[in-house]
GROMACS .gro file of C-alpha atoms in nm:
model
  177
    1UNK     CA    1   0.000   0.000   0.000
    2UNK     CA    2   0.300   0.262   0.099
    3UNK     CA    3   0.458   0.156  -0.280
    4UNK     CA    4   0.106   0.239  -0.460
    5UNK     CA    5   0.085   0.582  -0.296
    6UNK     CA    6   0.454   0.673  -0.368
    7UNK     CA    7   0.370   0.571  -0.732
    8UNK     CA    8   0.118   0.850  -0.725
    9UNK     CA    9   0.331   1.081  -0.561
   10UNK     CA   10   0.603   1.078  -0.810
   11UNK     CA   11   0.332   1.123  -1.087
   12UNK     CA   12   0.199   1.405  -0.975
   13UNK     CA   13   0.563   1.538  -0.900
   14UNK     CA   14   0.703   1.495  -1.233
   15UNK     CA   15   0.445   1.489  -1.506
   16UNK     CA   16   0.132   1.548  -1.302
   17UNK     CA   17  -0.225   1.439  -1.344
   18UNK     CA   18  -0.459   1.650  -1.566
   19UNK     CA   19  -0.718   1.605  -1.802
   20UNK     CA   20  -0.661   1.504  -2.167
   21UNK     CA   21  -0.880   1.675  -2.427
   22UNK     CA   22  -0.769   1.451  -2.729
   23UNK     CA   23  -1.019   1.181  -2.692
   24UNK     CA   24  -0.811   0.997  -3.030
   25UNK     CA   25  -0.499   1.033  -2.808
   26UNK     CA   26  -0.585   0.935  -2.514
   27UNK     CA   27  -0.713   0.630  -2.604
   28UNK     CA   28  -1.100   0.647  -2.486
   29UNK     CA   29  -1.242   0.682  -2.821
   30UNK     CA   30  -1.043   0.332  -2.900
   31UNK     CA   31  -1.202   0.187  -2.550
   32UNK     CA   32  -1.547   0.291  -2.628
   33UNK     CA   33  -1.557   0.144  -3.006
   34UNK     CA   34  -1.392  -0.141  -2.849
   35UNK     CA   35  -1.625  -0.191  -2.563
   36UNK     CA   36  -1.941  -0.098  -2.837
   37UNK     CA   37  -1.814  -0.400  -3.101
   38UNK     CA   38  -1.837  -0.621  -2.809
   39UNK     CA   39  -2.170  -0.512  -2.673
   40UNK     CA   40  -2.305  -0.537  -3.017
   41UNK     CA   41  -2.137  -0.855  -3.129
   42UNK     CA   42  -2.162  -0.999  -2.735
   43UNK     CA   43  -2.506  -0.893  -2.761
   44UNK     CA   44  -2.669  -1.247  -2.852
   45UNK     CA   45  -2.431  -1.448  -2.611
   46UNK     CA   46  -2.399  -1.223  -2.340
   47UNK     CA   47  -2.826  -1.188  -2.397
   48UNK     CA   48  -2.855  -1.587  -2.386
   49UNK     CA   49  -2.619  -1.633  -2.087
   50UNK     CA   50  -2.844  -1.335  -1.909
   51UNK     CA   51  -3.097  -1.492  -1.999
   52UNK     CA   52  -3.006  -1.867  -1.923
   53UNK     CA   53  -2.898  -1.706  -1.585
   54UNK     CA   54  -3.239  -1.529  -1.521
   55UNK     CA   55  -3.444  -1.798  -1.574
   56UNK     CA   56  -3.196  -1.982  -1.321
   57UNK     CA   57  -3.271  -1.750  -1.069
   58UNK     CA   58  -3.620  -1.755  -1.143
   59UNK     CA   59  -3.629  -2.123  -1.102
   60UNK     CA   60  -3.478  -2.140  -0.799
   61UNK     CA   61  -3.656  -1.865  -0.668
   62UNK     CA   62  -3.976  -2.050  -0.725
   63UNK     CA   63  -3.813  -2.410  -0.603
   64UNK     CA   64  -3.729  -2.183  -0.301
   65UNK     CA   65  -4.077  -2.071  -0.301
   66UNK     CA   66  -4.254  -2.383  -0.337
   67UNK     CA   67  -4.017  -2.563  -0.060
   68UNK     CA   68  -4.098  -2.276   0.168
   69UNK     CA   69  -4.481  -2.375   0.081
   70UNK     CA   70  -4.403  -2.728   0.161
   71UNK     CA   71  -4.237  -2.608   0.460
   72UNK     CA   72  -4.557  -2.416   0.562
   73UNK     CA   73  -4.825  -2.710   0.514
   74UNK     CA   74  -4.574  -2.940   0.693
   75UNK     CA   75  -4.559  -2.684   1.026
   76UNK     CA   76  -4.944  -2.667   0.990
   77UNK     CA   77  -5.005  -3.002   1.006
   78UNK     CA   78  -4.711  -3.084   1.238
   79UNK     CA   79  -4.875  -2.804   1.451
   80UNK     CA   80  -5.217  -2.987   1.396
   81UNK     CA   81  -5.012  -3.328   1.535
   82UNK     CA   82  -4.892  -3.159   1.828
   83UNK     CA   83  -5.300  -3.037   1.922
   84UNK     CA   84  -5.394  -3.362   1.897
   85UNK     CA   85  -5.157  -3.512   2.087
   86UNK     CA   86  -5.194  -3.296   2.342
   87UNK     CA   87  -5.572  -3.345   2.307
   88UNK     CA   88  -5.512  -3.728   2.382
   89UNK     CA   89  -5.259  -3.633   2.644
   90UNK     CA   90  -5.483  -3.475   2.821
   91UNK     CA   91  -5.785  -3.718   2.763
   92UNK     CA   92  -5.570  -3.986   2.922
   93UNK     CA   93  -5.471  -3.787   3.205
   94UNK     CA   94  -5.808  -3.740   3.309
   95UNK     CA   95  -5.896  -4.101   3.230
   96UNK     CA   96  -5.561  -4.171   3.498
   97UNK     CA   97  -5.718  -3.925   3.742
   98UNK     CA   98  -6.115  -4.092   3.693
   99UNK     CA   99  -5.908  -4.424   3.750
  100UNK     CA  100  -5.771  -4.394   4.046
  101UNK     CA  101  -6.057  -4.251   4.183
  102UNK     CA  102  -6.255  -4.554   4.084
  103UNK     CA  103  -5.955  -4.745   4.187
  104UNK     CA  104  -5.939  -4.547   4.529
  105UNK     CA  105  -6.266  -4.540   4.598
  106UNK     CA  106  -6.279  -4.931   4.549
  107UNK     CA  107  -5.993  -4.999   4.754
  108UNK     CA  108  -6.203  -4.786   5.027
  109UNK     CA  109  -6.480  -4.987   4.975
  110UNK     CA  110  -6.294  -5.297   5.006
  111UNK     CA  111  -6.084  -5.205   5.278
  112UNK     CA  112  -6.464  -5.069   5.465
  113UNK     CA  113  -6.597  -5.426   5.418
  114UNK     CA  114  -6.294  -5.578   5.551
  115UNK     CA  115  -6.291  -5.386   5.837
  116UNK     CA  116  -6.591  -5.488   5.861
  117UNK     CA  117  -6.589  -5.821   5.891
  118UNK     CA  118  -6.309  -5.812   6.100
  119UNK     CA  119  -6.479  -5.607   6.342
  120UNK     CA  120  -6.794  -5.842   6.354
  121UNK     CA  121  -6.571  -6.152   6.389
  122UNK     CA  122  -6.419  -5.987   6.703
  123UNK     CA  123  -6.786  -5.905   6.853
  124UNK     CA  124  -6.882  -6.279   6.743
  125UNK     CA  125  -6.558  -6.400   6.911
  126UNK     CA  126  -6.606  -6.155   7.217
  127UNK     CA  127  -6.943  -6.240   7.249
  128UNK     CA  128  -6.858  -6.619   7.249
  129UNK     CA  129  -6.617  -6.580   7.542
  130UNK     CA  130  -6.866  -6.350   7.725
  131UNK     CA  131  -7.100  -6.632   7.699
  132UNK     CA  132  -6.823  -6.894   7.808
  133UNK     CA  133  -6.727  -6.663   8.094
  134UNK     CA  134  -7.147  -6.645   8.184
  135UNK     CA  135  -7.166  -7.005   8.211
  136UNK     CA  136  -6.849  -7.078   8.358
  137UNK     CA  137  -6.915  -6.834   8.659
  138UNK     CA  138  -7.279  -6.979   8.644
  139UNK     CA  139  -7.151  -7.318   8.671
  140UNK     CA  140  -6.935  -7.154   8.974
  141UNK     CA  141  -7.199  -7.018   9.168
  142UNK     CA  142  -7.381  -7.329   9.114
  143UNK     CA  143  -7.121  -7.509   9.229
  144UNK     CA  144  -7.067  -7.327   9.554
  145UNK     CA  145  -7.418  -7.277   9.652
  146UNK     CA  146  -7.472  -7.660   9.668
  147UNK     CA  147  -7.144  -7.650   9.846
  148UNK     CA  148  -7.339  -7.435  10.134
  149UNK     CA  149  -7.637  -7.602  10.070
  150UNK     CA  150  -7.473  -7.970  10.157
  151UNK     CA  151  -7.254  -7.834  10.400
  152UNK     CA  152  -7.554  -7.620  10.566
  153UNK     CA  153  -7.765  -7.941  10.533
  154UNK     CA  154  -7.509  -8.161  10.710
  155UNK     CA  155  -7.468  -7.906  11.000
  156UNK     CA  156  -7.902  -7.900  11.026
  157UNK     CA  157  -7.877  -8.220  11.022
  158UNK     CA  158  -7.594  -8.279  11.248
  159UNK     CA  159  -7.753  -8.019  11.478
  160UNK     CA  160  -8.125  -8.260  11.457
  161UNK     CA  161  -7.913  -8.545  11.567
  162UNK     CA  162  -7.736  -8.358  11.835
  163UNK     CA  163  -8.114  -8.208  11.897
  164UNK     CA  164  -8.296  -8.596  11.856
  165UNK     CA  165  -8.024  -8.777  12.119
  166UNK     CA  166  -8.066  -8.501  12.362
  167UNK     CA  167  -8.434  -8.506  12.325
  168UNK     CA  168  -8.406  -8.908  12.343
  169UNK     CA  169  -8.195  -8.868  12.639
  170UNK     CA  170  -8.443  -8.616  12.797
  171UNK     CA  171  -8.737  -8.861  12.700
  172UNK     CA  172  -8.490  -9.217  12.876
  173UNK     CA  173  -8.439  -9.005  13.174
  174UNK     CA  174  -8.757  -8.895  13.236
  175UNK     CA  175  -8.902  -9.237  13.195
  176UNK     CA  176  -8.697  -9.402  13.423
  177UNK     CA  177  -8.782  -9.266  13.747
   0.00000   0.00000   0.00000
């Protein structure tokens, strides 16, 4: 970059940079003939390629079009997917939540009745040994009052015989005299 500027510098110290009015000397007349022969001769080619080049563009702009379509319709119905899905996601949550609630509320039902029965087993099986108890002390008291009643009856009767000899011996000594 420092050699390009010092190339500038030493042409505009020594010959300097100006404007040249002879358009055949300078060289621009020769440039634009040059550059019109091409355009005119280059015309057909050059149009072709342009044109060959345009309709590339155009093609691709449309292929970029139409996969930007496809694009589109696949989002919308990827987007439709994703409602659904979310419409069955929910649907079987709340068939989860209805089933344990049926499942729950069977469970307590089951778990009720079981306590249930349990419970009136117990009463059965206390009731049974409240009865056992009832005759058992029954058969007790039973027992023990004809205990008493024998032993009461063998001391009235031990008594009448104590009560019959002295009455006997009361009855032999009064007839003897």
């Amino acid at each position: 970059m420092e050699n390009f500027d010092q190339i500038f510098t030493l042409i505009a110290e020594e010959e300097g940079i100006s404007f040249n009015p002879d358009i055949l000397g300078s060289g621009l007349f020769n440039i634009l003939v040059l550059a019109g022969i091409l355009i005119y001769t280059g015309k057909d080619f050059l149009g072709s390629i342009l044109e060959e080049r345009k309709s590339t563009i155009v093609q691709n702009v449309q292929d970029a079009e139409n996969r930007l379509n496809e694009a589109q319709k696949r989002l919308t119905e990827a987007q439709k997917q994703l409602n659904q899905a979310h419409v069955v996601i929910s649907e079987i949550k709340s068939e989860t939540l209805n089933t344990k609630k049926i499942m729950l509320t069977a469970d307590a039902v089951e778990a009720r009745n079981d306590l249930k029965s349990r419970f009136e087993r117990a009463i059965l099986a206390f009731k049974s040994k409240e009865r056992r108890i009832f005759f058992e002390i029954k058969e007790q008291i039973t027992s023990l009052v004809l205990t008493r009643t024998v032993s009461r009856v063998k001391e009235t009767f031990a008594q009448d015989k104590a009560a019959a000899k002295l009455i006997n011996n009361t009855i032999r000594t009064l007839e003897l005299p």
